[in-house]
Coordinates of C-alpha atoms in Angstrom, one line a residue:
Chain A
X1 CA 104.3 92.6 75.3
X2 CA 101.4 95.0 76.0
X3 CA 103.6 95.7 79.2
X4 CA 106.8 96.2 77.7
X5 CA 105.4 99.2 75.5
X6 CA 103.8 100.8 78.8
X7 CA 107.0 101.0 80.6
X8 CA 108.5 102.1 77.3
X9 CA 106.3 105.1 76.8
X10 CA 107.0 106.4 80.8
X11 CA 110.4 105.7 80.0
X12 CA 110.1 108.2 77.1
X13 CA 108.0 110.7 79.1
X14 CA 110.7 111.0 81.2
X15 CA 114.0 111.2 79.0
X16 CA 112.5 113.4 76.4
X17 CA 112.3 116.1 79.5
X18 CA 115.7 115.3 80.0
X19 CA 118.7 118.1 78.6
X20 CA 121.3 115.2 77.6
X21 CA 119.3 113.5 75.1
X22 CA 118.8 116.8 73.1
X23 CA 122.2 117.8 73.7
X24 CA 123.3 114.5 72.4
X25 CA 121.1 114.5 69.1
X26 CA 122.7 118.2 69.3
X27 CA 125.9 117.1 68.8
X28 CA 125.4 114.8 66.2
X29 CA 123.5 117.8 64.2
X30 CA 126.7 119.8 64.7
X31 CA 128.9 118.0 64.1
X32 CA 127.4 116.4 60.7
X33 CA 126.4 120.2 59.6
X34 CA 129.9 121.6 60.3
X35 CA 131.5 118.7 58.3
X36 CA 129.0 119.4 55.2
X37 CA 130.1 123.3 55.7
X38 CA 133.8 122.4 55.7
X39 CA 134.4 119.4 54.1
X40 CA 132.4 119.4 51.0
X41 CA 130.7 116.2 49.3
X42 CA 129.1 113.5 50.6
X43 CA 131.5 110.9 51.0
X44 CA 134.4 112.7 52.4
X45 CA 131.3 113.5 55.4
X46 CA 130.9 110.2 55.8
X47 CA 134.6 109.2 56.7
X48 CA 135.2 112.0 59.1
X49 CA 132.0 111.1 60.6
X50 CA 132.4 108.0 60.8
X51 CA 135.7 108.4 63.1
X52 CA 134.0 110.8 65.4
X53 CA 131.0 108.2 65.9
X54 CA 132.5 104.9 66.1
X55 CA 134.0 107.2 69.2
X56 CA 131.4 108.1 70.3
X57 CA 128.1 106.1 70.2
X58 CA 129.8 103.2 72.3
X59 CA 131.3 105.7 75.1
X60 CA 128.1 107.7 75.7
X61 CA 125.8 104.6 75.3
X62 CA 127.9 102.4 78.0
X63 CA 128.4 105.6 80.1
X64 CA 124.5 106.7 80.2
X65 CA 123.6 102.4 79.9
X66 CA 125.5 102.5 83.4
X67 CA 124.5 105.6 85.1
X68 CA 120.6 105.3 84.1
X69 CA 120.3 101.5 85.9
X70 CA 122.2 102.8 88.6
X71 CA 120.0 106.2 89.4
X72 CA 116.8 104.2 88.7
X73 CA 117.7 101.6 91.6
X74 CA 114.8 102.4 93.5
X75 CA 112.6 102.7 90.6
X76 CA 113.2 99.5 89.4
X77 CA 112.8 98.2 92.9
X78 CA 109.0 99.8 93.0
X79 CA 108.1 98.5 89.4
X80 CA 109.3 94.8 90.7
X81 CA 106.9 94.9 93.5
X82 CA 104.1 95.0 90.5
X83 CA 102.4 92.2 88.9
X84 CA 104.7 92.7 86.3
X85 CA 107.7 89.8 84.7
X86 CA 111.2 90.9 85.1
X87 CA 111.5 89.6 81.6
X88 CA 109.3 92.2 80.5
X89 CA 110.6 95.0 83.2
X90 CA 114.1 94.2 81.6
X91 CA 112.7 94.8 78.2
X92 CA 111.0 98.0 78.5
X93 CA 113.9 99.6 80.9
X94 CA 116.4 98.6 77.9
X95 CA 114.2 99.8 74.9
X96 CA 113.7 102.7 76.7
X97 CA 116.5 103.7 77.1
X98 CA 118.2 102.6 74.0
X99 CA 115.6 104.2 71.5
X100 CA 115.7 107.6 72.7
X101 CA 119.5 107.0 72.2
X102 CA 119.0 105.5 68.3
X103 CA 116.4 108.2 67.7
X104 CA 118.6 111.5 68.9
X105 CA 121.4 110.0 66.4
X106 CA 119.8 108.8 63.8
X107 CA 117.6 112.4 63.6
X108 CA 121.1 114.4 64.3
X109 CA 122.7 112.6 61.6
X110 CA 120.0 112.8 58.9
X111 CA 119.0 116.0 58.3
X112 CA 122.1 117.8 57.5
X113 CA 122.2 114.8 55.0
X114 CA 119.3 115.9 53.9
X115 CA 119.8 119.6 54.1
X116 CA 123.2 119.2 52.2
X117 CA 123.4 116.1 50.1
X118 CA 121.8 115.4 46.7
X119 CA 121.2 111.7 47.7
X120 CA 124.5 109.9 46.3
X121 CA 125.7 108.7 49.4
X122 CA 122.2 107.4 50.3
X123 CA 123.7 103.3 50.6
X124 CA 126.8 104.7 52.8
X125 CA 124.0 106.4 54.9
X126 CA 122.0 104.1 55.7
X127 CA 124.9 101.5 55.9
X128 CA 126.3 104.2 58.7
X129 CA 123.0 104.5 60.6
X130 CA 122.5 101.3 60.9
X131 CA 125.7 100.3 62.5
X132 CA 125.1 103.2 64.9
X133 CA 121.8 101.8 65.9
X134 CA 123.5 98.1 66.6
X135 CA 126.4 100.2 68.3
X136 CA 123.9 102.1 70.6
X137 CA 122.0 98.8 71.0
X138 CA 125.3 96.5 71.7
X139 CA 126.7 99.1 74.1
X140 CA 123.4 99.7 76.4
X141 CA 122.9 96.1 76.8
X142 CA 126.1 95.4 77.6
X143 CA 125.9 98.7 80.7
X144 CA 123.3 96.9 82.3
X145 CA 124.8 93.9 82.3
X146 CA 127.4 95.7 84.2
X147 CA 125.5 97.7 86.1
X148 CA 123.4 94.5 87.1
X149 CA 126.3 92.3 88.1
X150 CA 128.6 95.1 89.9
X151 CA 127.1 96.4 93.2
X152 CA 129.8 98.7 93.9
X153 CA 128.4 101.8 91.3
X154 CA 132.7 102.8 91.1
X155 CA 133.4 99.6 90.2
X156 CA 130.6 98.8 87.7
X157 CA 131.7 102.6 85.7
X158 CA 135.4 101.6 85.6
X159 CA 134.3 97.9 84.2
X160 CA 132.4 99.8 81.6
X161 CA 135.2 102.3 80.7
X162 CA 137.5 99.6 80.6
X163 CA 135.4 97.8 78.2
X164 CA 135.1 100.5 75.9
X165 CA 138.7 100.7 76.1
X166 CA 139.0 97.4 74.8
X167 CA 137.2 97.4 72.0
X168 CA 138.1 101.2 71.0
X169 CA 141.8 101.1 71.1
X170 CA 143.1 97.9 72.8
X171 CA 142.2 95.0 70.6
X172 CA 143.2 97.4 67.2
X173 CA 146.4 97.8 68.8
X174 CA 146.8 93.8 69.4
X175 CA 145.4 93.2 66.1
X176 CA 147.7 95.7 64.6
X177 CA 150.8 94.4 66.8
X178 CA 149.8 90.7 65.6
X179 CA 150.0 91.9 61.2
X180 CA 152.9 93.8 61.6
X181 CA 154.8 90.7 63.1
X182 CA 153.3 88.0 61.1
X183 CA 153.1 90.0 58.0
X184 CA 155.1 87.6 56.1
X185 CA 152.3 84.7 56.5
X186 CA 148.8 84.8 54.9
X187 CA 147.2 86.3 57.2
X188 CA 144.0 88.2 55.6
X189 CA 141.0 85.5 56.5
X190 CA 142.7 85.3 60.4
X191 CA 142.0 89.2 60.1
X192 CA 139.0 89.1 58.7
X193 CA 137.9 86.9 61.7
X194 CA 139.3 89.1 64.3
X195 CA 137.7 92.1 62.5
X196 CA 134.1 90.4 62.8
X197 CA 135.2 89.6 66.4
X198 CA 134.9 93.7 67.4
X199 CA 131.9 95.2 66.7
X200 CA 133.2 98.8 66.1
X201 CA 135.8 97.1 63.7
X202 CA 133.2 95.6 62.1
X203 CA 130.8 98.7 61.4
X204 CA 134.2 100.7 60.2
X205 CA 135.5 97.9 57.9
X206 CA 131.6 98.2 56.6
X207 CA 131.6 101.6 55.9
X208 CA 134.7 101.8 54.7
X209 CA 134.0 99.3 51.6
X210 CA 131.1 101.4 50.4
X211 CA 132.9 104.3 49.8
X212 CA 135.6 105.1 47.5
X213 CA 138.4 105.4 49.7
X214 CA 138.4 101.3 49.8
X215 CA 140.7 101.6 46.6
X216 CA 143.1 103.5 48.5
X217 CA 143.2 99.9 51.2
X218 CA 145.7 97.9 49.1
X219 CA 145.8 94.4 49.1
X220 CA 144.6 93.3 52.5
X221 CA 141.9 96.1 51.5
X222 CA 141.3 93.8 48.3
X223 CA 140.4 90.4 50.4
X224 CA 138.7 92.7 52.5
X225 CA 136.4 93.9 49.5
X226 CA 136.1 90.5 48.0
X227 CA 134.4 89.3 51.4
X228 CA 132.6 92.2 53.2
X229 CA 131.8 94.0 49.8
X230 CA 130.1 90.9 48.1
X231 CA 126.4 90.2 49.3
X232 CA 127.6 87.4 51.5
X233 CA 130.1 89.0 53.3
X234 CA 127.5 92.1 54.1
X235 CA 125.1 89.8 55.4
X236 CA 127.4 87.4 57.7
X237 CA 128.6 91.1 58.9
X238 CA 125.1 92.1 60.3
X239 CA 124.1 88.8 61.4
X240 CA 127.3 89.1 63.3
X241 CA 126.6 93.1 64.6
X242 CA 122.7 91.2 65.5
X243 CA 124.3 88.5 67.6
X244 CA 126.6 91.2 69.4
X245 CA 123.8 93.3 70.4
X246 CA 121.8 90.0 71.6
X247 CA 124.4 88.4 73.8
X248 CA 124.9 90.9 75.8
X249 CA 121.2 91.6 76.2
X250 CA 120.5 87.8 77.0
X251 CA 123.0 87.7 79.5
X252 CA 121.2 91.1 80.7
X253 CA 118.2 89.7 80.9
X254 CA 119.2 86.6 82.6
X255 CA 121.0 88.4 85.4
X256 CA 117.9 90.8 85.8
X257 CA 116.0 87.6 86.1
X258 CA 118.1 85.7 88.9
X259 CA 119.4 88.9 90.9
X260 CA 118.1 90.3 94.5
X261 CA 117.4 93.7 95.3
Chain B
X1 CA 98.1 84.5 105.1
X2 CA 101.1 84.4 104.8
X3 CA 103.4 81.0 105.7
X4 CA 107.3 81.4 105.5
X5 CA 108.6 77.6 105.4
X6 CA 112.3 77.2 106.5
X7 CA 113.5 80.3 104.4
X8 CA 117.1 80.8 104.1
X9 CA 119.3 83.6 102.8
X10 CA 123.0 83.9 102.2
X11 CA 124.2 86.8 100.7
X12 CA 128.0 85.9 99.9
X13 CA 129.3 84.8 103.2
X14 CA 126.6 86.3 105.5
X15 CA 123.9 84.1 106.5
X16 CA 120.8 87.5 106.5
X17 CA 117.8 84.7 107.0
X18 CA 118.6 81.5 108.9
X19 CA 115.9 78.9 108.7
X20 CA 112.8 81.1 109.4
X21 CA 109.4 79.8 109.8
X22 CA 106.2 81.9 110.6
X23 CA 102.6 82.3 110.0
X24 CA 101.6 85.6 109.8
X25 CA 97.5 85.4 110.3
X26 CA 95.2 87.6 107.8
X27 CA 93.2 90.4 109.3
X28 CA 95.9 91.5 111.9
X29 CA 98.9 94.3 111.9
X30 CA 101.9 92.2 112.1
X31 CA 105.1 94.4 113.3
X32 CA 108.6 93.3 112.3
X33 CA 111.4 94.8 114.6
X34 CA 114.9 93.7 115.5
X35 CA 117.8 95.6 115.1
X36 CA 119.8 97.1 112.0
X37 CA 120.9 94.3 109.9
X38 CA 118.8 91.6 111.6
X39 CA 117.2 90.3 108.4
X40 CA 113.7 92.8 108.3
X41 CA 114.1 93.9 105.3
X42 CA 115.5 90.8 103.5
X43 CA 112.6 88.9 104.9
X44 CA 110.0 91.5 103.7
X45 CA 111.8 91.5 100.4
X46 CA 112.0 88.0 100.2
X47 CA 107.6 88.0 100.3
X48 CA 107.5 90.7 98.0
X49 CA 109.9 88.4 95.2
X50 CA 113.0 90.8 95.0
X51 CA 114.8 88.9 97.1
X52 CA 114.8 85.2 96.2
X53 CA 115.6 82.3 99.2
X54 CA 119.0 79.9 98.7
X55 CA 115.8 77.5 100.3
X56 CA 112.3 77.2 101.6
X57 CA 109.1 78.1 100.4
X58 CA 107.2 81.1 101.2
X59 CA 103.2 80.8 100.6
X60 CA 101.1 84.4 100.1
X61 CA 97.5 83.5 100.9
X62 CA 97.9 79.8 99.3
X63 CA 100.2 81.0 96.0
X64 CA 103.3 79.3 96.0
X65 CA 106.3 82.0 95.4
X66 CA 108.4 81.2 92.1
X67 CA 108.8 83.5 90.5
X68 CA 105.7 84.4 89.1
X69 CA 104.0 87.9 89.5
X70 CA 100.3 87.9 89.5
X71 CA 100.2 87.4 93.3
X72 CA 101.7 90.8 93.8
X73 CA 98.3 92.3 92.4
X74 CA 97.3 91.3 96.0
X75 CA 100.1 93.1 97.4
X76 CA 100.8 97.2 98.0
X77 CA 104.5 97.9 99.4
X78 CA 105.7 101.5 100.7
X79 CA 109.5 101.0 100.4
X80 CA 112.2 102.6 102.8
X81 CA 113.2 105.2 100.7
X82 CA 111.1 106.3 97.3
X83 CA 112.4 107.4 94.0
X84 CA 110.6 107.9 90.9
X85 CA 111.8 109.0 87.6
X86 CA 112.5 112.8 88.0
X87 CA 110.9 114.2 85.3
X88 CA 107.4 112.8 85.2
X89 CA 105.0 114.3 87.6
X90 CA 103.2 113.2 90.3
X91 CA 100.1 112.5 88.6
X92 CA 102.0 110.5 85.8
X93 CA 103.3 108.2 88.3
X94 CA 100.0 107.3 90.0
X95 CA 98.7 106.8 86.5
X96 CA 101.8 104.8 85.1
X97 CA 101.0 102.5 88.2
X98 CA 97.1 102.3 87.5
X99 CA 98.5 101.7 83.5
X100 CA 100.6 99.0 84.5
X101 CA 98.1 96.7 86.5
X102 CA 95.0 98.0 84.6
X103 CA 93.2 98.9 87.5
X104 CA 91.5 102.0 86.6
X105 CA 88.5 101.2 88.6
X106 CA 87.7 100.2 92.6
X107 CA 90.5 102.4 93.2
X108 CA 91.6 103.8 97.1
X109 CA 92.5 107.2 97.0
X110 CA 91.5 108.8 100.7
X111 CA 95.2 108.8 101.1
X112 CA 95.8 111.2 98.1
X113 CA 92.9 113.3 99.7
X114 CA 94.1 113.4 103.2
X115 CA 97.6 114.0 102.3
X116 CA 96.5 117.2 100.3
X117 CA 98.3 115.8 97.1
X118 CA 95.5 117.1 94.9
X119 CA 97.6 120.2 94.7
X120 CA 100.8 118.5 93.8
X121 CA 99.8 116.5 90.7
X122 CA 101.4 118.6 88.1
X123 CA 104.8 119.2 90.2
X124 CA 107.8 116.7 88.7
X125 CA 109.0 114.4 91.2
X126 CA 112.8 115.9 91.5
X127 CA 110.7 118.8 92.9
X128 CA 109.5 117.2 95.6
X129 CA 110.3 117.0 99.1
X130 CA 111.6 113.6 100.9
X131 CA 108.3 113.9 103.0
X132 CA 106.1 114.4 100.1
X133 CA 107.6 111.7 97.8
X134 CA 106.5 109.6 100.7
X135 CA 103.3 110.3 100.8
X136 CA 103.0 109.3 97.1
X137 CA 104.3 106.3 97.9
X138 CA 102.6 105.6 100.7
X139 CA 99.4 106.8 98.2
X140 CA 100.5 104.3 95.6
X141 CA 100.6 101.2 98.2
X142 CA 96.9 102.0 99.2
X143 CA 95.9 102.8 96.0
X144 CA 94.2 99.3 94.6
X145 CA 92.8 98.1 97.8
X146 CA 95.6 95.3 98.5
X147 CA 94.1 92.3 100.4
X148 CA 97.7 92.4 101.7
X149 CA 100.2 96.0 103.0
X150 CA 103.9 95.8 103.4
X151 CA 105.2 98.9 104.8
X152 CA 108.9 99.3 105.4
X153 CA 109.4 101.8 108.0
X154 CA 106.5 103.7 106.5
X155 CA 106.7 107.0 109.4
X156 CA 110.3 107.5 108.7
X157 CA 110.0 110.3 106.8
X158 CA 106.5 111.8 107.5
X159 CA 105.4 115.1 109.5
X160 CA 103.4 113.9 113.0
X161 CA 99.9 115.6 110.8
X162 CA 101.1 113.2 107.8
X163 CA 101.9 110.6 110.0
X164 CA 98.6 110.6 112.7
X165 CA 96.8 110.7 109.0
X166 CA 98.3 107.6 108.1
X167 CA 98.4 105.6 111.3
X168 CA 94.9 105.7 111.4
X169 CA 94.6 104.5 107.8
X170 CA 96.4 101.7 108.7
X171 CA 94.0 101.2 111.7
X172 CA 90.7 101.4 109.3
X173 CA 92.6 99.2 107.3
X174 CA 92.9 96.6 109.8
X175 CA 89.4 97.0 110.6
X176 CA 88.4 96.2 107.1
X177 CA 90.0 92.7 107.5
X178 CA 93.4 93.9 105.4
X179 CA 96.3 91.9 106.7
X180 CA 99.0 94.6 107.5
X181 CA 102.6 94.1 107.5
X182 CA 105.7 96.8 108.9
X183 CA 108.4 97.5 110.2
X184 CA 109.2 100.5 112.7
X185 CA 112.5 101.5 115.0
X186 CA 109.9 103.3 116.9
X187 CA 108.1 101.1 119.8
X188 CA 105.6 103.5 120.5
X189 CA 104.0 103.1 117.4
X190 CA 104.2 99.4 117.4
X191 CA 102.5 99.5 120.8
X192 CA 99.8 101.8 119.0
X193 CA 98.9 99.8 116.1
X194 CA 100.4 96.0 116.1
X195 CA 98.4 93.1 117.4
X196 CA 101.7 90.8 116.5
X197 CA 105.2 91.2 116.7
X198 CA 108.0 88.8 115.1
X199 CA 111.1 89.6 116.8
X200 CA 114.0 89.3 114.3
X201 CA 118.0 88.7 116.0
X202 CA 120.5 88.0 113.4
X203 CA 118.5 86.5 111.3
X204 CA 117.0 84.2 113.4
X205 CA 112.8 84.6 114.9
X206 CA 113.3 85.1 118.3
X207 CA 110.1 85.8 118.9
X208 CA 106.8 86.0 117.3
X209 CA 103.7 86.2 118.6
X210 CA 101.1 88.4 120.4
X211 CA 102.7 92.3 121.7
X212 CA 101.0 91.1 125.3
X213 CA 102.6 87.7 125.3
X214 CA 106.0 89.4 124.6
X215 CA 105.4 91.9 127.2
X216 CA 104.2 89.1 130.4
X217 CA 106.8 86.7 129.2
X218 CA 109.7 89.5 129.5
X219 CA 108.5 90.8 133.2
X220 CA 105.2 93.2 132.3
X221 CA 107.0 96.3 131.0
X222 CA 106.5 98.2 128.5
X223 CA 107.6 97.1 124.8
X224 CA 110.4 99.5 124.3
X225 CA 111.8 98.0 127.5
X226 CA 111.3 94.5 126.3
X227 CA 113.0 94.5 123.3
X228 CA 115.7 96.1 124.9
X229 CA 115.8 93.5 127.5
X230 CA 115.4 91.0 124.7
X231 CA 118.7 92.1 122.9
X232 CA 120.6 92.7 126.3
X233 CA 119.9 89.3 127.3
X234 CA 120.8 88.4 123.7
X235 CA 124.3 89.8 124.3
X236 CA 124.7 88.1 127.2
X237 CA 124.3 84.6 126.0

């Protein structure tokens, strides 16, 4: 463990030098602040942001997941010839990436929130930065996966694309191609599955419900509420986003464990 | 010592490593040649643990490769090509290493002296030149005394003032009773420094043994011209 927070801390040393990860917190400061300056209260900040990360967080933290294990080849290669697990390299490579990642959102995010807003939307907040912390988690572990299992660097970026793809835009399309043509059938608890099936569905669906605009979701919106807004349905939803960010990072791990270099 | 014990290696329908067995005694500079794609580096990887065998053991000075690490405290490798993380310096990196094993004492650092990289501590690593990133790399495998040095084609990239430098570390190495490993396109050097040679051919030993036993047994020349003649003949059957 000892290990796992050295290679962690020269991870750092060399990421914090790095432009992108300011430019990324950048963004999220921007954007947040601009919001706040245009869009008023709390809540309605929230929403809009919400779209733009749920965008976002996946595409940048598969992108950089995939670029970073692919650039640091040789790296990797020079740590694995020290008396050190590949358990434990896996670990600190993937924390070290994925913090500075949490970190620049998670600062970007919170203090226009705390510049601008009086502290009613403080649930929502956190409710908003925590799935963006599972969402930069899921998405990094599931790059090197990628990366690990796809020698071809042009073929492991257009896997990863494709993936986000698929669980940006793809699978709500099926999803909303499947209610529209079974809409006369009960069909609310088969969404509500299929929901907790897709993690960005998932962290939207829980945001959603803590803010007032959940009214506005009629009655699939009011099953909806009934499960994900009672106590039970919030914690089977992060017990679901925690086993989503540790598959991907088991089967990570394993791969890192078995492959040749 | 080193005992490889029927290794194989298949990477998906290429045999690299076909059955290999050798000894490779302790105290002596060993030199692996053959020609691109013959198995060198596989087999040097597969000692090192980044490669693992479909079969047979390998045995580093009595340990039993599988899988675990600590042997590799006995072991300093200077890869092909290095790459560090751009932004740290140079110092960081020798430190992270010295971190990471916490070895902070007993440490070897003529190599850092000789190759003038006293003056290139603070510079970050993207800075550096090919020829200069080798020399931290060839600093790092040195730098804990290994009972045990793997160098893949360590005087690629080195200037003939950084590469005399480190050819006769390697020789004061030797004499110290450090069991030497490389491999090298360039016969000359072979002849300078390697007591053995292991003669890789598609992944199969074609020969290993003493450079003078290679040299009689192929008709006295010298060893460029054997190994030549080794592959020619190789061709022919």
């Amino acid at each position: 463990m000892d290990k796992v927070g050295k290679i962690i801390k020269y991870q750092l040393f060399d990421i914090f030098r790095n432009k992108w990860l300011l430019f990324y917190a950048l963004f999220f400061f921007v954007v947040t602040d601009g919001l706040f300056r245009f869009g008023g209260g709390g809540a309605k900040v929230i929403i809009s942001f919400m779209n733009i990360m749920l965008f976002i967080i996946p595409l940048v933290s598969i992108l950089f997941g995939t670029m970073f294990l692919y650039n640091s080849r040789e790296y990797i290669e020079l740590l694995l010839t020290q008396p050190v697990k590949r358990r434990v390299l896996f670990a600190g490579l993937y924390l070290g990436l994925a913090l500075p990642l949490v970190a620049g959102f998670v600062l970007g995010v919170s203090i226009p929130f705390a510049l601008y807003d009086d502290g009613g939307q403080l649930a929502t907040l956190g409710l908003l930065l925590l799935s963006g912390t599972f969402l930069t988690l899921m998405f990094t572990a599931l790059a090197f996966f990628i990366a690990l299992r796809n020698e071809d660097r042009a073929r492991g970026f257009g896997i990863s694309i494709l993936v986000w793809l698929i669980f940006s835009f793809v699978y709500d399309g099926i999803i909303l191609f499947a209610s529209f043509s079974l809409a006369d059938y009960p069909i609310e608890k088969p969404l509500i599955v299929a929901s907790m099936l897709n993690p960005i569905d998932l962290a939207r669906i829980l945001i959603l419900l803590k803010t007032d605009f959940s009214a506005l979701m009629g009655y699939t919106g009011a099953v909806f509420q009934n499960f994900f807004g009672s106590s039970l349905g919030i914690t089977v939803s992060l017990l679901t986003m925690l086993v989503w960010t540790m598959i991907p990072a088991i089967l990570g791990t394993r791969t890192f464990e078995k492959k040749d270099f | 010592m080193i005992k490889i014990d029927g290794v194989e290696k298949q990477f998906g329908s290429l045999k690299v490593l076909k059955r290999i067995f050798l000894q490779i005694e302790t105290g002596r500079v060993t030199a692996i040649v053959g020609p691109n794609g013959s198995g060198k580096s596989t087999l040097i990887k597969s000692i090192l643990g980044l490669v693992r065998p479909d079969k047979g053991e390998i045995y580093v000075n009595g340990t039993r490769l599988n899988g675990e690490c600590e042997y590799r405290r006995q072991i300093g490798y200077m890869p092909q090509m290095a790459h560090f993380p751009n932004n740290l310096n140079v110092g960081e990196v020798l430190y992270m290493i010295k971190d990471l094993r916490g070895e902070h004492a007993g440490l070897d650092e003529e190599l850092i002296h000789e190759f003038g990289l006293g003056q290139e501590m603070d510079k970050p690593l993207r800075t550096l030149s090919g020829g200069t990133r080798q020399k931290v790399s060839a600093a790092i495998a040195f730098l804990f005394d290994p009972a045990l040095l793997i160098l893949d084609e360590p005087t690629a990239g080195l200037d003939p003032i950084a590469s005399s430098i480190f050819k006769d570390k390697i020789i004061r190495e030797r004499e110290k009773g450090k069991t030497i490993i490389l491999t090298s396109h360039i016969m000359s050097e072979i002849e300078e420094m390697a007591d053995s040679i292991i003669f890789l051919l598609d992944g199969s030993v074609r020969f290993s043994g003493p450079v003078e036993e290679l040299k009689t047994m192929v008709g006295g020349l010298n060893l460029e011209r054997s190994i030549a003649r080794m592959m020619a003949e190789n061709d022919e059957a």
